[in-house]
Amino acid sequence: MNHITTRARVAAQQSLTARAERVLRRILPALQIGLAAGLAYWIAHEWVGHHQPFFAPVSVVLIVGFSGGERINRAFDISLGCVFGVLLGDLFFAPLGAGGWQIALAVTVSLLFASFFTKSELVAAQCAIGSVLIATILPPGSAVTGIDRTIDAFIGSLVGLVVLGLLPTAPLTAARLEIASVLKVLSAVLSDVSSSLRNAQTTAPATSPTATPTRSAPRDTTAAALETIRGTQTGIDAISSATKYGREQARLSPFFWRTRGEVTSLSQVAVPTDNAIRNTRVLVRRALVLAEDRDPVSDTQLEILNELADITLDIAAVYDSPFRRLPRYSRDRSAALGFTKTPSPFKQARAEKIPELEQRLRVLAAKTGLDVLDVPGQDRPALSAAVILGQSRSLIVDLLQICGVPREKAIATLAPTSDHPGFAPDLTTDLTTDTRN
């Protein structure tokens, strides 16, 4: 399988094409926000009769914003923060007037006041913003009263939630895309580590224990991979946010009530994906030490890393399937896979590919015994090589869980390394099976 380097993968995610795709994905959310903001303003202005319903569209933008998840709590927090902000703003600025020190005092007191009643940072921020807006744009004594501002905030919050329910975006698409993106980076990192360790085998070791190590291309490649894998936390957080949004959307919108089970299954993938990233970070750190020490590693261990990179990229392709064209199955093919009707591209890819990937992982797991560490001409394996093997085993378990295998059964597929394994080894794996044919 052809892999691109870690740097090329990161560059691809920052390319003009990637930026254009991001804009296309956000067209519907942007339309949601625009329509909801306009509707909230119109209701507050035309129906309720408020002349300056500023807080109505602002509340909509904060609730229906691009950051997914917990919108019901956010609506409550915004409304509560607006009440606090209006109350304190009117109390402070009615007698004190507007000015630099008055605003500083009001913001400070607003933040502390809100913090006393709730831990929510959104409530505190909205409270302070409300005080500032009242002091600068909508001062006391204007045509807009404190109760008007509060009503506007409630209108905006309600309209935002209704629009989310009636004009929803697909609750699973964002989470799948984030999972695919993270797994692609993980695959590129594993491929780079394997290549750098293989190239390091040709580098002569230091002539003496006190010799100053020099920088090398393998070391630089591994260091770059380590920097990249450390930067994936944003992607992990995005997966968590996207799955929260999916659960909430499936709960709010009647159009997606039928997807609740699939949303729950996708949410369960987030944890092993996070674990896979964490285990890979440790693996790459030890690979960097191995490259710096210029210790040898067995060809079998390098093959394990290569196969892990290939499988991870194939799993990413499954989760990326909603964004690629896939051939539609015939009715007979769909029925053979257990579908009563033609499935979505994601379900097609999952039904077709996951069993194959699971089998490849089982075969790989059975090959991860301690004998993998043996290197011809070496009396004992390097500690870093042993750690890399351990992390490779953990990564196999994580990937099996992403494929839907329970943790206990995933651990049981590993080659035993203990006389008393915690889970009985699964000896049913056919090591001669090549599911890629």
Coordinates of N, CA and C in Angstrom, one line a residue, residues 340-431:
T340 N -32.1 -5.1 4.6 CA -33.4 -5.2 4.0 C -33.6 -4.2 2.8
K341 N -32.7 -3.2 2.8 CA -32.8 -2.2 1.7 C -31.4 -1.8 1.4
T342 N -31.2 -1.1 0.2 CA -29.9 -0.6 -0.2 C -29.3 0.2 0.9
P343 N -28.1 -0.1 1.5 CA -27.5 0.6 2.6 C -26.8 1.9 2.1
S344 N -26.5 2.7 3.1 CA -25.7 3.9 2.8 C -24.3 3.5 2.5
P345 N -23.5 4.5 1.9 CA -22.1 4.1 1.6 C -21.3 3.7 2.8
F346 N -21.5 4.3 4.0 CA -20.8 4.0 5.2 C -21.1 2.5 5.6
K347 N -22.4 2.2 5.6 CA -22.8 0.8 6.0 C -22.3 -0.2 5.0
Q348 N -22.3 0.2 3.7 CA -21.7 -0.7 2.7 C -20.3 -1.0 3.0
A349 N -19.5 0.1 3.2 CA -18.1 -0.1 3.4 C -17.8 -0.9 4.7
R350 N -18.6 -0.6 5.7 CA -18.4 -1.3 7.0 C -18.7 -2.8 6.9
A351 N -19.8 -3.1 6.3 CA -20.2 -4.5 6.1 C -19.2 -5.3 5.2
E352 N -18.6 -4.6 4.3 CA -17.7 -5.3 3.3 C -16.3 -5.4 3.9
K353 N -15.8 -4.3 4.5 CA -14.4 -4.2 4.9 C -14.1 -4.6 6.3
I354 N -15.0 -4.3 7.3 CA -14.6 -4.5 8.7 C -14.3 -6.0 9.0
P355 N -15.1 -7.0 8.5 CA -14.7 -8.4 8.8 C -13.3 -8.7 8.3
E356 N -13.0 -8.2 7.1 CA -11.6 -8.4 6.5 C -10.5 -7.8 7.4
L357 N -10.8 -6.6 7.8 CA -9.8 -5.9 8.7 C -9.6 -6.5 10.0
E358 N -10.8 -7.0 10.6 CA -10.7 -7.7 11.9 C -9.9 -9.0 11.7
Q359 N -10.0 -9.7 10.7 CA -9.3 -10.9 10.5 C -7.8 -10.6 10.3
R360 N -7.4 -9.6 9.6 CA -6.0 -9.2 9.4 C -5.4 -8.8 10.8
L361 N -6.2 -8.1 11.6 CA -5.7 -7.8 13.0 C -5.5 -9.0 13.8
R362 N -6.4 -10.0 13.7 CA -6.3 -11.2 14.5 C -5.0 -12.0 14.1
V363 N -4.8 -12.0 12.8 CA -3.6 -12.7 12.3 C -2.3 -12.0 12.8
L364 N -2.4 -10.6 12.7 CA -1.2 -9.9 13.2 C -1.0 -10.0 14.7
A365 N -2.1 -10.1 15.5 CA -2.0 -10.2 16.9 C -1.4 -11.5 17.3
A366 N -1.6 -12.6 16.6 CA -1.1 -13.9 16.9 C 0.4 -13.9 16.6
K367 N 1.0 -12.9 15.9 CA 2.4 -12.9 15.6 C 3.2 -12.0 16.5
T368 N 2.6 -11.5 17.6 CA 3.3 -10.5 18.4 C 3.8 -11.1 19.7
G369 N 4.4 -12.3 19.6 CA 5.0 -12.9 20.8 C 6.4 -12.3 21.1
L370 N 7.0 -12.7 22.2 CA 8.3 -12.2 22.6 C 9.4 -12.6 21.6
D371 N 9.2 -13.6 20.8 CA 10.2 -14.0 19.8 C 10.4 -13.0 18.7
V372 N 9.4 -12.0 18.6 CA 9.6 -11.0 17.6 C 10.8 -10.1 17.9
L373 N 11.2 -10.0 19.2 CA 12.3 -9.2 19.6 C 13.7 -9.7 19.2
D374 N 13.7 -11.0 18.9 CA 15.0 -11.6 18.6 C 15.6 -11.0 17.3
V375 N 16.9 -10.6 17.5 CA 17.7 -10.0 16.4 C 18.9 -10.9 16.2
P376 N 19.2 -11.4 15.0 CA 20.5 -12.2 14.9 C 21.7 -11.4 15.3
G377 N 22.6 -12.0 16.1 CA 23.8 -11.4 16.5 C 23.7 -10.5 17.7
Q378 N 22.4 -10.4 18.3 CA 22.2 -9.7 19.5 C 21.9 -10.6 20.7
D379 N 22.6 -10.4 21.8 CA 22.4 -11.2 23.0 C 21.1 -11.0 23.6
R380 N 20.6 -9.8 23.6 CA 19.4 -9.4 24.3 C 18.8 -8.2 23.5
P381 N 17.5 -8.1 23.5 CA 16.8 -7.0 22.8 C 16.9 -5.7 23.5
A382 N 16.9 -4.6 22.8 CA 16.9 -3.3 23.4 C 15.6 -3.1 24.1
L383 N 15.7 -2.4 25.2 CA 14.5 -2.1 26.0 C 13.4 -1.3 25.2
S384 N 13.9 -0.4 24.4 CA 13.0 0.4 23.5 C 12.2 -0.5 22.5
A385 N 12.9 -1.5 22.0 CA 12.3 -2.4 21.1 C 11.2 -3.2 21.8
A386 N 11.4 -3.6 23.1 CA 10.4 -4.3 23.8 C 9.2 -3.4 24.1
V387 N 9.4 -2.1 24.4 CA 8.3 -1.2 24.6 C 7.5 -1.0 23.3
I388 N 8.2 -0.9 22.2 CA 7.5 -0.7 20.9 C 6.6 -1.9 20.7
L389 N 7.1 -3.1 21.0 CA 6.3 -4.3 20.8 C 5.1 -4.3 21.7
G390 N 5.2 -3.9 23.0 CA 4.1 -3.7 23.9 C 3.1 -2.7 23.4
Q391 N 3.5 -1.6 22.9 CA 2.6 -0.6 22.4 C 1.9 -1.1 21.1
S392 N 2.7 -1.8 20.3 CA 2.0 -2.4 19.1 C 0.9 -3.3 19.4
R393 N 1.1 -4.2 20.5 CA 0.1 -5.1 20.9 C -1.2 -4.3 21.4
S394 N -0.9 -3.2 22.2 CA -2.0 -2.4 22.7 C -2.7 -1.7 21.5
L395 N -2.0 -1.3 20.5 CA -2.6 -0.6 19.4 C -3.5 -1.6 18.6
I396 N -3.1 -2.9 18.5 CA -3.9 -3.9 17.9 C -5.2 -4.0 18.6
V397 N -5.2 -4.1 19.9 CA -6.4 -4.1 20.7 C -7.3 -2.9 20.4
D398 N -6.7 -1.8 20.4 CA -7.5 -0.5 20.1 C -8.2 -0.6 18.8
L399 N -7.4 -1.1 17.7 CA -8.0 -1.1 16.4 C -9.1 -2.2 16.3
L400 N -8.9 -3.3 17.0 CA -10.0 -4.3 17.1 C -11.2 -3.8 17.7
Q401 N -11.1 -2.9 18.7 CA -12.2 -2.3 19.4 C -12.9 -1.3 18.4
I402 N -12.1 -0.6 17.7 CA -12.7 0.3 16.7 C -13.5 -0.5 15.7
C403 N -13.1 -1.7 15.4 CA -13.8 -2.6 14.5 C -15.0 -3.3 15.1
G404 N -15.2 -3.0 16.4 CA -16.4 -3.6 17.1 C -16.2 -4.8 18.0
V405 N -14.9 -5.2 18.1 CA -14.6 -6.4 19.0 C -14.5 -5.9 20.4
P406 N -15.2 -6.6 21.4 CA -15.0 -6.3 22.8 C -13.6 -6.4 23.3
R407 N -13.2 -5.6 24.2 CA -11.9 -5.5 24.7 C -11.3 -6.8 25.1
E408 N -12.1 -7.6 25.9 CA -11.6 -8.9 26.4 C -11.3 -9.8 25.3
K409 N -12.2 -9.9 24.2 CA -11.9 -10.7 23.1 C -10.7 -10.2 22.3
A410 N -10.6 -8.9 22.2 CA -9.4 -8.4 21.5 C -8.1 -8.7 22.1
I411 N -8.1 -8.6 23.5 CA -6.8 -9.0 24.2 C -6.5 -10.5 24.0
A412 N -7.6 -11.3 23.9 CA -7.4 -12.8 23.8 C -6.8 -13.1 22.5
T413 N -6.8 -12.3 21.5 CA -6.2 -12.6 20.2 C -4.7 -12.5 20.2
L414 N -4.1 -11.8 21.2 CA -2.7 -11.5 21.2 C -1.9 -12.8 21.6
A415 N -0.8 -12.9 21.0 CA 0.1 -14.1 21.4 C 0.5 -14.0 22.8
P416 N 0.3 -15.1 23.6 CA 0.6 -15.0 25.0 C 2.0 -14.6 25.3
T417 N 2.2 -13.7 26.3 CA 3.6 -13.4 26.8 C 3.7 -13.6 28.3
S418 N 2.7 -14.3 28.9 CA 2.7 -14.6 30.3 C 2.3 -16.0 30.5
D419 N 2.8 -16.6 31.6 CA 2.4 -18.0 31.9 C 1.0 -18.0 32.5
H420 N 0.5 -16.8 32.9 CA -0.8 -16.8 33.5 C -1.6 -15.6 32.9
P421 N -1.9 -15.6 31.6 CA -2.6 -14.5 31.0 C -4.0 -14.2 31.6
G422 N -4.3 -12.9 31.7 CA -5.5 -12.5 32.3 C -6.8 -13.0 31.5
F423 N -6.6 -13.2 30.2 CA -7.7 -13.6 29.4 C -7.2 -14.8 28.6
A424 N -8.0 -15.9 28.6 CA -7.5 -17.1 27.9 C -7.3 -16.8 26.4
P425 N -6.1 -17.2 25.9 CA -5.8 -16.9 24.5 C -6.7 -17.5 23.5
D426 N -7.1 -16.8 22.5 CA -7.9 -17.3 21.4 C -7.0 -17.9 20.4
L427 N -7.1 -19.3 20.3 CA -6.2 -20.0 19.4 C -6.9 -20.4 18.1
T428 N -8.0 -19.8 17.8 CA -8.8 -20.2 16.6 C -8.4 -19.4 15.4
T429 N -7.5 -18.4 15.5 CA -7.2 -17.6 14.3 C -6.4 -18.5 13.3
D430 N -6.8 -18.4 12.1 CA -6.2 -19.1 11.0 C -5.1 -18.2 10.4
L431 N -3.8 -18.5 10.7 CA -2.7 -17.6 10.3 C -2.4 -17.7 8.8

